[in-house]
Short mmCIF file of C-alpha atoms in Angstrom, two decimals:
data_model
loop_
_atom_site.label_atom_id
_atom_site.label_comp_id
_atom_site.label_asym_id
_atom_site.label_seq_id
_atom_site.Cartn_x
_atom_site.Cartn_y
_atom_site.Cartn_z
CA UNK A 1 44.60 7.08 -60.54
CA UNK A 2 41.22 7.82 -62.65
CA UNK A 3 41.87 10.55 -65.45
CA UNK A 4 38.66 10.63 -66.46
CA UNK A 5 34.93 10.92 -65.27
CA UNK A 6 32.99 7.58 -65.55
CA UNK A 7 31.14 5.75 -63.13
CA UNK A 8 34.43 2.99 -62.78
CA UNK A 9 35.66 6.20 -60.81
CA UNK A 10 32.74 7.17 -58.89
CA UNK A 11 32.92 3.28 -57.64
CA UNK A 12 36.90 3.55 -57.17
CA UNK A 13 35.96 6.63 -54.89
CA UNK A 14 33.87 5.19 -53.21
CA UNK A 15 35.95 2.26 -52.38
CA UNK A 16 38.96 5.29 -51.30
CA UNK A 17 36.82 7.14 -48.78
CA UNK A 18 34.59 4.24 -47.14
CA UNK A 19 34.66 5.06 -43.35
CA UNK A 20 36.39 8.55 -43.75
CA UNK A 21 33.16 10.30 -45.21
CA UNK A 22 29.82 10.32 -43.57
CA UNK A 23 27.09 8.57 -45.39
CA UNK A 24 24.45 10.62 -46.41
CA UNK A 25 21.28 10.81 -44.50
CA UNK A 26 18.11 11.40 -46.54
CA UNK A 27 15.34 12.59 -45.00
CA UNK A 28 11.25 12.64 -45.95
CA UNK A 29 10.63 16.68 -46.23
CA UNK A 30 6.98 16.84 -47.91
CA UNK A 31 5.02 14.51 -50.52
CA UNK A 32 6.99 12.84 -52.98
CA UNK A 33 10.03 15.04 -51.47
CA UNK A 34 13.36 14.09 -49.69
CA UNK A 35 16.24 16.28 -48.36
CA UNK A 36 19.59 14.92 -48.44
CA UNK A 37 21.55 16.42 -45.69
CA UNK A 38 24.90 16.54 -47.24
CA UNK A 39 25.40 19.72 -44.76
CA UNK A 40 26.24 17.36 -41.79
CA UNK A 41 29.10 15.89 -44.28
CA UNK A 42 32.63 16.56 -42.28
CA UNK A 43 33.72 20.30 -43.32
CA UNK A 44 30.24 21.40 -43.33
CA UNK A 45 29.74 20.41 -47.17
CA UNK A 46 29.87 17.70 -49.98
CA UNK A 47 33.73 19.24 -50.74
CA UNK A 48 35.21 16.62 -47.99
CA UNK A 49 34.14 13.80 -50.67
CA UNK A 50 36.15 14.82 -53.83
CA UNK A 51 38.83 16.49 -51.37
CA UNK A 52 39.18 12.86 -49.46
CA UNK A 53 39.46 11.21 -52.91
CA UNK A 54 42.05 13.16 -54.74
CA UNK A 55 44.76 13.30 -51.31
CA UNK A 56 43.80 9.84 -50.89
CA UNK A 57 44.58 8.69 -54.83
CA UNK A 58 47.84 10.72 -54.79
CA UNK A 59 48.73 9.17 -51.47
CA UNK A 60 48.37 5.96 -52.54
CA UNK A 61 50.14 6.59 -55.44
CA UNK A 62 52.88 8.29 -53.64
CA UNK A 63 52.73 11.73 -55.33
CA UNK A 64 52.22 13.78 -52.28
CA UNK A 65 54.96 16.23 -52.35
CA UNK A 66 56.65 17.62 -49.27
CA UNK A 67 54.71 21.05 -49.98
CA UNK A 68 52.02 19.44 -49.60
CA UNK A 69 48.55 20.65 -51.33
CA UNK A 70 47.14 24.28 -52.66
CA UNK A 71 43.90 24.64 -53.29
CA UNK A 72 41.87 27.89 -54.48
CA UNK A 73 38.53 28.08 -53.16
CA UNK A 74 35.44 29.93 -52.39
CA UNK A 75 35.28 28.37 -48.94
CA UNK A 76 34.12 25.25 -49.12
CA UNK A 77 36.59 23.34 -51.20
CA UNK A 78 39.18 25.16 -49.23
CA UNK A 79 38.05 24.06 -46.20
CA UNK A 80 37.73 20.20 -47.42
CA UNK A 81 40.88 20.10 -48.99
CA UNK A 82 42.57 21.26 -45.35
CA UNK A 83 40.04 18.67 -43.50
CA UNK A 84 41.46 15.87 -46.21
CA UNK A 85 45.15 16.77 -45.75
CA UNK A 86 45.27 17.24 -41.91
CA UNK A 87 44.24 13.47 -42.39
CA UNK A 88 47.09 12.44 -44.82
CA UNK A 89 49.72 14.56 -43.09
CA UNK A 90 50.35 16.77 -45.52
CA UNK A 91 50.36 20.79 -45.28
CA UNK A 92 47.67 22.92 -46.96
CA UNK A 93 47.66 25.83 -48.28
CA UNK A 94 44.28 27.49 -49.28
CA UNK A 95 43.83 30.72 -51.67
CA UNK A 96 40.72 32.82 -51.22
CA UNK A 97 38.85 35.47 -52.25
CA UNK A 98 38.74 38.40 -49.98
CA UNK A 99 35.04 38.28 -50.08
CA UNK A 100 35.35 34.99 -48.33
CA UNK A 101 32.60 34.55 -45.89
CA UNK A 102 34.11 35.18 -42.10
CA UNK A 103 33.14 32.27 -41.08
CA UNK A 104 34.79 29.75 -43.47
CA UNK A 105 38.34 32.14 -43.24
CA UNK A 106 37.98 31.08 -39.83
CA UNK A 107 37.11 27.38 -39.89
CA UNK A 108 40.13 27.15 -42.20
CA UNK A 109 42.54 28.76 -39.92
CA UNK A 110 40.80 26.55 -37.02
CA UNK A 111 42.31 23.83 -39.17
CA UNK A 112 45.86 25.28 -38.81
CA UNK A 113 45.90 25.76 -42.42
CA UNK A 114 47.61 28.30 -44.57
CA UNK A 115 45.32 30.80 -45.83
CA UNK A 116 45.74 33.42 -48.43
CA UNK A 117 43.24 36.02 -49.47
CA UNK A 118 43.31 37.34 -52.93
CA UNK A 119 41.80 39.33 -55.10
CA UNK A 120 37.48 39.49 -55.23
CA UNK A 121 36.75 36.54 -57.52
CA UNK A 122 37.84 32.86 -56.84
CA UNK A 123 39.62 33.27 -60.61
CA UNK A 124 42.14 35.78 -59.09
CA UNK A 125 42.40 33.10 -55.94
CA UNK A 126 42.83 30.35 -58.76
CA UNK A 127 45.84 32.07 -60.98
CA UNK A 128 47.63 33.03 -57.36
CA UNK A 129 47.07 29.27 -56.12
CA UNK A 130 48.67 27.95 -59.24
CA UNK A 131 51.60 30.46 -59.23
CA UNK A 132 51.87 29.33 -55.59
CA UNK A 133 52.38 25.69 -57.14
CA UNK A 134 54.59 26.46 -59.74
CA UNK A 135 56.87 28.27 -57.09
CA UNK A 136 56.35 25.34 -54.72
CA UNK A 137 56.44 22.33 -56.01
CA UNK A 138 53.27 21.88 -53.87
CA UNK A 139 50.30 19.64 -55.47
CA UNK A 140 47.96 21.79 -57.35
CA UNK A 141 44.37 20.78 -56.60
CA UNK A 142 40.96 22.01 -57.69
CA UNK A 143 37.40 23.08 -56.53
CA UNK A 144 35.54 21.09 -59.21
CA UNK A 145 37.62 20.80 -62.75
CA UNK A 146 39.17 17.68 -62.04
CA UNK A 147 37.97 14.08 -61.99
CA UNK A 148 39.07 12.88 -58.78
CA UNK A 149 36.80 15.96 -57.21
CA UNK A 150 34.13 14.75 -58.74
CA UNK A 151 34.04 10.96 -58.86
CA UNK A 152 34.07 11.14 -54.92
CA UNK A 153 31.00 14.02 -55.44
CA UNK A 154 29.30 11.39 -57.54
CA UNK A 155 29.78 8.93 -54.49
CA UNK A 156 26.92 10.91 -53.06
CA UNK A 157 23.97 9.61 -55.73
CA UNK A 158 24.28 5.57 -54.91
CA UNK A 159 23.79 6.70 -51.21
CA UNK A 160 20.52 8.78 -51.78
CA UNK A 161 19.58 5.34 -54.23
CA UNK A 162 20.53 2.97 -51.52
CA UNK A 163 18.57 4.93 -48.76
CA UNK A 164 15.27 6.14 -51.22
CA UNK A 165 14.68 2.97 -53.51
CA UNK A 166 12.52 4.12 -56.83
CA UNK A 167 14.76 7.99 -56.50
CA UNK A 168 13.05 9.34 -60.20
CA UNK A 169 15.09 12.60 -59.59
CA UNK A 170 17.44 14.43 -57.62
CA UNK A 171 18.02 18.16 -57.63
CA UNK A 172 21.39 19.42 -57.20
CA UNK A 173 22.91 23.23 -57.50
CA UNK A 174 25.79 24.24 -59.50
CA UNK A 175 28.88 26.21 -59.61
CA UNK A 176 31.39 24.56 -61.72
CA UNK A 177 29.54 21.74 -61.49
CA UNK A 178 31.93 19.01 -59.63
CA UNK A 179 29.38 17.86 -57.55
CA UNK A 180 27.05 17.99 -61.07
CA UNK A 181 29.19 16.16 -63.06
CA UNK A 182 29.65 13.89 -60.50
CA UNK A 183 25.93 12.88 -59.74
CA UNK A 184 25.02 13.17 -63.06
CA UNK A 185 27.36 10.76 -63.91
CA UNK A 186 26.82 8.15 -61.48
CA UNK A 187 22.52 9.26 -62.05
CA UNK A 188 23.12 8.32 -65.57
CA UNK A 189 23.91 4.55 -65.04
CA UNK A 190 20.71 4.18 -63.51
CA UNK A 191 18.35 6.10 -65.02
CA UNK A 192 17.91 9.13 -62.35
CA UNK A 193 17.16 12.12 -63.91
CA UNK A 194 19.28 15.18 -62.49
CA UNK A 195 18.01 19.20 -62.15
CA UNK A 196 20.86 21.47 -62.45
CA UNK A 197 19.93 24.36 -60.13
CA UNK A 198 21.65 27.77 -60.60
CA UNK A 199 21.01 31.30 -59.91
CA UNK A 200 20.40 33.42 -62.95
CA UNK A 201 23.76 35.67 -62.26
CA UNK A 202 26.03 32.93 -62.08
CA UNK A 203 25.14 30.49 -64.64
CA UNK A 204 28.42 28.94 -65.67
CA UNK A 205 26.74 25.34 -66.98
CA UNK A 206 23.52 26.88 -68.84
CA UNK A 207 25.90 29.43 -70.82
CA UNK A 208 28.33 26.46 -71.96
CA UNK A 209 25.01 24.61 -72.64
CA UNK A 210 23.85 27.64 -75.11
CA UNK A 211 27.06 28.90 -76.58
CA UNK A 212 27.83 24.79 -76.80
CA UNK A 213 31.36 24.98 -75.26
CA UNK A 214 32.30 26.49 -71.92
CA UNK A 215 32.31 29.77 -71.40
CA UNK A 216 33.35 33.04 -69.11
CA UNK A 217 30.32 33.91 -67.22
CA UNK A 218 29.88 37.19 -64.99
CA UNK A 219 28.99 36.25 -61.47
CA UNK A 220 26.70 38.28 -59.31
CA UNK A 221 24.30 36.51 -57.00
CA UNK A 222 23.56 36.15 -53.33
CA UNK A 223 24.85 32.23 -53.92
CA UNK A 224 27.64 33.66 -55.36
CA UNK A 225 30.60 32.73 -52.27
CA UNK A 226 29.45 28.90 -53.23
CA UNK A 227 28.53 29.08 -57.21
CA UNK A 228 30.57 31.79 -58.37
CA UNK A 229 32.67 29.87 -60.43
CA UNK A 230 33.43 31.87 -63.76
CA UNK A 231 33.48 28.70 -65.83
CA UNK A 232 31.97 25.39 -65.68
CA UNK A 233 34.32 22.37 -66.09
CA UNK A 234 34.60 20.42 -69.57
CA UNK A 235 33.11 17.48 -67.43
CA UNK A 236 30.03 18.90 -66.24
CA UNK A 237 28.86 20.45 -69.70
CA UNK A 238 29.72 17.02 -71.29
CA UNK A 239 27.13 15.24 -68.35
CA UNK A 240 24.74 18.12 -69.06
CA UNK A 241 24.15 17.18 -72.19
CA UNK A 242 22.60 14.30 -71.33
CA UNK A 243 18.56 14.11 -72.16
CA UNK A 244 18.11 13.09 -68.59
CA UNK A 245 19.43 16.20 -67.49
CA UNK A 246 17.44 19.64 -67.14
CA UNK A 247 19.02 23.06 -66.50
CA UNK A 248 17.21 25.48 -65.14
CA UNK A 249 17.78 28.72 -63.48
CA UNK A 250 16.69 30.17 -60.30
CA UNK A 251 16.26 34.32 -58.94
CA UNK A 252 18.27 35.31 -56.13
CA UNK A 253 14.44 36.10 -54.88
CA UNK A 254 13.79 32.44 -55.12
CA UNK A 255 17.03 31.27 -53.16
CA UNK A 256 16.56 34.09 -50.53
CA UNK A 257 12.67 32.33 -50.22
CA UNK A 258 14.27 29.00 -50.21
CA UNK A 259 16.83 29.20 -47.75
CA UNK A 260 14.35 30.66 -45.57
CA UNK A 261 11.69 28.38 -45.93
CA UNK A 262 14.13 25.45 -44.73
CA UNK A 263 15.03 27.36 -41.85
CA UNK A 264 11.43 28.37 -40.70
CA UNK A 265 9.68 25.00 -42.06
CA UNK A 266 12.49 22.21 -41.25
CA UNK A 267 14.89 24.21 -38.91
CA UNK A 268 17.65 24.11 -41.73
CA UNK A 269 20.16 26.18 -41.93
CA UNK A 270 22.16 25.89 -45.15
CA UNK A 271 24.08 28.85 -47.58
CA UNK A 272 22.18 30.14 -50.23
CA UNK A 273 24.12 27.68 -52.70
CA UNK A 274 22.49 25.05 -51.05
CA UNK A 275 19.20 26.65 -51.08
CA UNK A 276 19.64 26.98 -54.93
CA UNK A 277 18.73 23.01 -55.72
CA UNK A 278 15.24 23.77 -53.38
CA UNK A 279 14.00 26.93 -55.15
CA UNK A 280 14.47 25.06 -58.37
CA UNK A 281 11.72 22.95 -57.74
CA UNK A 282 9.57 26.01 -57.08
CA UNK A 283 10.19 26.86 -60.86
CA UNK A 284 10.17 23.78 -62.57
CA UNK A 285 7.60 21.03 -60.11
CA UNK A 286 8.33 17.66 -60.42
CA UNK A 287 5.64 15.13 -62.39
CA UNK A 288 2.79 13.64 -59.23
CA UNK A 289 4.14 10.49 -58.09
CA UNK A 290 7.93 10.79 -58.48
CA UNK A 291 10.45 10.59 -55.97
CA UNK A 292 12.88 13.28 -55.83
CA UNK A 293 15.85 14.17 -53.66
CA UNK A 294 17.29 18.05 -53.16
CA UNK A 295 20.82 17.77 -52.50
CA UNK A 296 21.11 20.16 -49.28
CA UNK A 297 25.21 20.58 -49.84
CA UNK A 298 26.40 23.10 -47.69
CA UNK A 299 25.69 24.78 -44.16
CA UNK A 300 29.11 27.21 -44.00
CA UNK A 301 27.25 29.91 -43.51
CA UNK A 302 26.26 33.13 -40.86
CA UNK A 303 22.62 32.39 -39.75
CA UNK A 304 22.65 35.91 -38.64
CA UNK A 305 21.00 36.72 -41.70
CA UNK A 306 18.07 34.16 -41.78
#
């Protein structure tokens, strides 16, 4: 198995989850502008593709323990790691905030997974998750910090290349930055730049960038069930580094805008995370004549609200 982030294991992932994921579709949303729908990917976001990777490297490498997998999780992850497992076999158990969105508490348990709810920040669901572990024997996995997650992320950029030929850009948002690292990773080998969207309240990745080393971040943001993370991962602020890569931060104004705007323009509904990588682009505008693809990543979400 990969133990560390290079574009060798974006290609090994993609090799792993061929036929099990569902390719990206990239769509033509205004002048010089594409949507990729990763919100149609099994689970309802890009999680299934990292999730699908790491059960599918373990089981191959017959480390799958009989307590099967834990997983903390804001939702998403949660809800990839118990779509990924039901297809290995193994059990799942999935830690989560209390402020969990309803829905995704009950698309897990539609799963006939495990769920815990802890604490009000995905950290307190993290330290319970890996107590669970240590108790357990069961096989500790991760939203974004590990580089399994994010090779089969990264798996996501050759597909937007392979469908938009001449992709200058693509805008992604960011949490811990697994799917980040991962595209940015795989971006870098062919000279795609990469946006790192975030909201200005939960801005893991732009902290690390300024303190230069990762750092505790307070999270409070209406993105913040998707990009709450407290910390970005060691592999995302190393990939953020790069010169091709631009960080920029977004107001929970601008993703409220954003989210709506897909849903009233394009009949998209996504979660505010997702909407991050859009209003991005409404505060740093892409150079006339480029291509660019927004990474659309997630629909777990109430429309209720639209």
């Amino acid at each position: 198995m990969e133990t560390q982030l290079d574009y060798a294991a974006v290609r090994a992932a993609a090799d792993r989850i061929a036929g099990a994921v569902r390719p990206a579709a990239v769509v033509p949303a205004a002048e010089g502008l594409w949507f990729a729908l990763e919100y149609l990917q099994h689970t309802g976001s890009f999680k299934a593709r990292g999730a699908r990777n790491f059960l599918a490297a373990h089981g191959a490498a017959g480390t799958l323990p009989e307590a099967g997998v834990t997983i903390a999780s804001g939702g998403n992850a949660g809800l990839a790691c118990a779509w990924a497992a039901r297809a290995q076999g193994v059990r799942a158990t999935v830690f989560l905030p209390e402020t969990a969105p309803r829905v995704k508490v009950e698309r897990l348990r539609g799963y006939g997974t495990e769920v815990r709810l802890v604490g009000d920040r995905y950290a307190e669901a993290l330290a319970a998750s890996q107590e669970f572990a240590a108790a357990t024997g069961a096989l500790s996995s991760h939203a974004y910090d590990h580089p399994l997650i994010a090779a089969g992320a990264g798996t996501l950029l050759d597909e937007i290349r392979a469908a938009l030929p001449g992709l200058n850009a693509v805008v992604v948002a960011v949490g811990g930055g697994g799917l980040f690292a991962g595209v940015a990773t795989a971006a870098r080998e062919h000279g795609v730049r990469v946006i790192a969207a975030e909201p200005e309240n939960s801005r893991a990745l732009n902290a690390a960038l300024t303190a230069g080393h990762v750092v505790d971040v307070p999270v409070q943001s209406v993105a913040a069930d998707s990009l709450g993370a407290t910390r970005a991962s060691a592999d995302a602020l190393a990939a953020a580094r790069h010169p091709d890569v631009t960080s920029v931060l977004v107001p929970d104004a601008g993703i409220t805008a954003a989210r709506r705007a897909l849903w009233e323009e394009h009949r998209i509904v996504v979660e505010a995370g997702a909407a991050t990588a859009l209003a991005a682009l409404r505060v740093l505008p892409t150079p006339p004549g480029e291509r660019v693809a927004v990474v659309l990543c997630g629909a777990n979400t109430d429309p209720g609200d639209l």
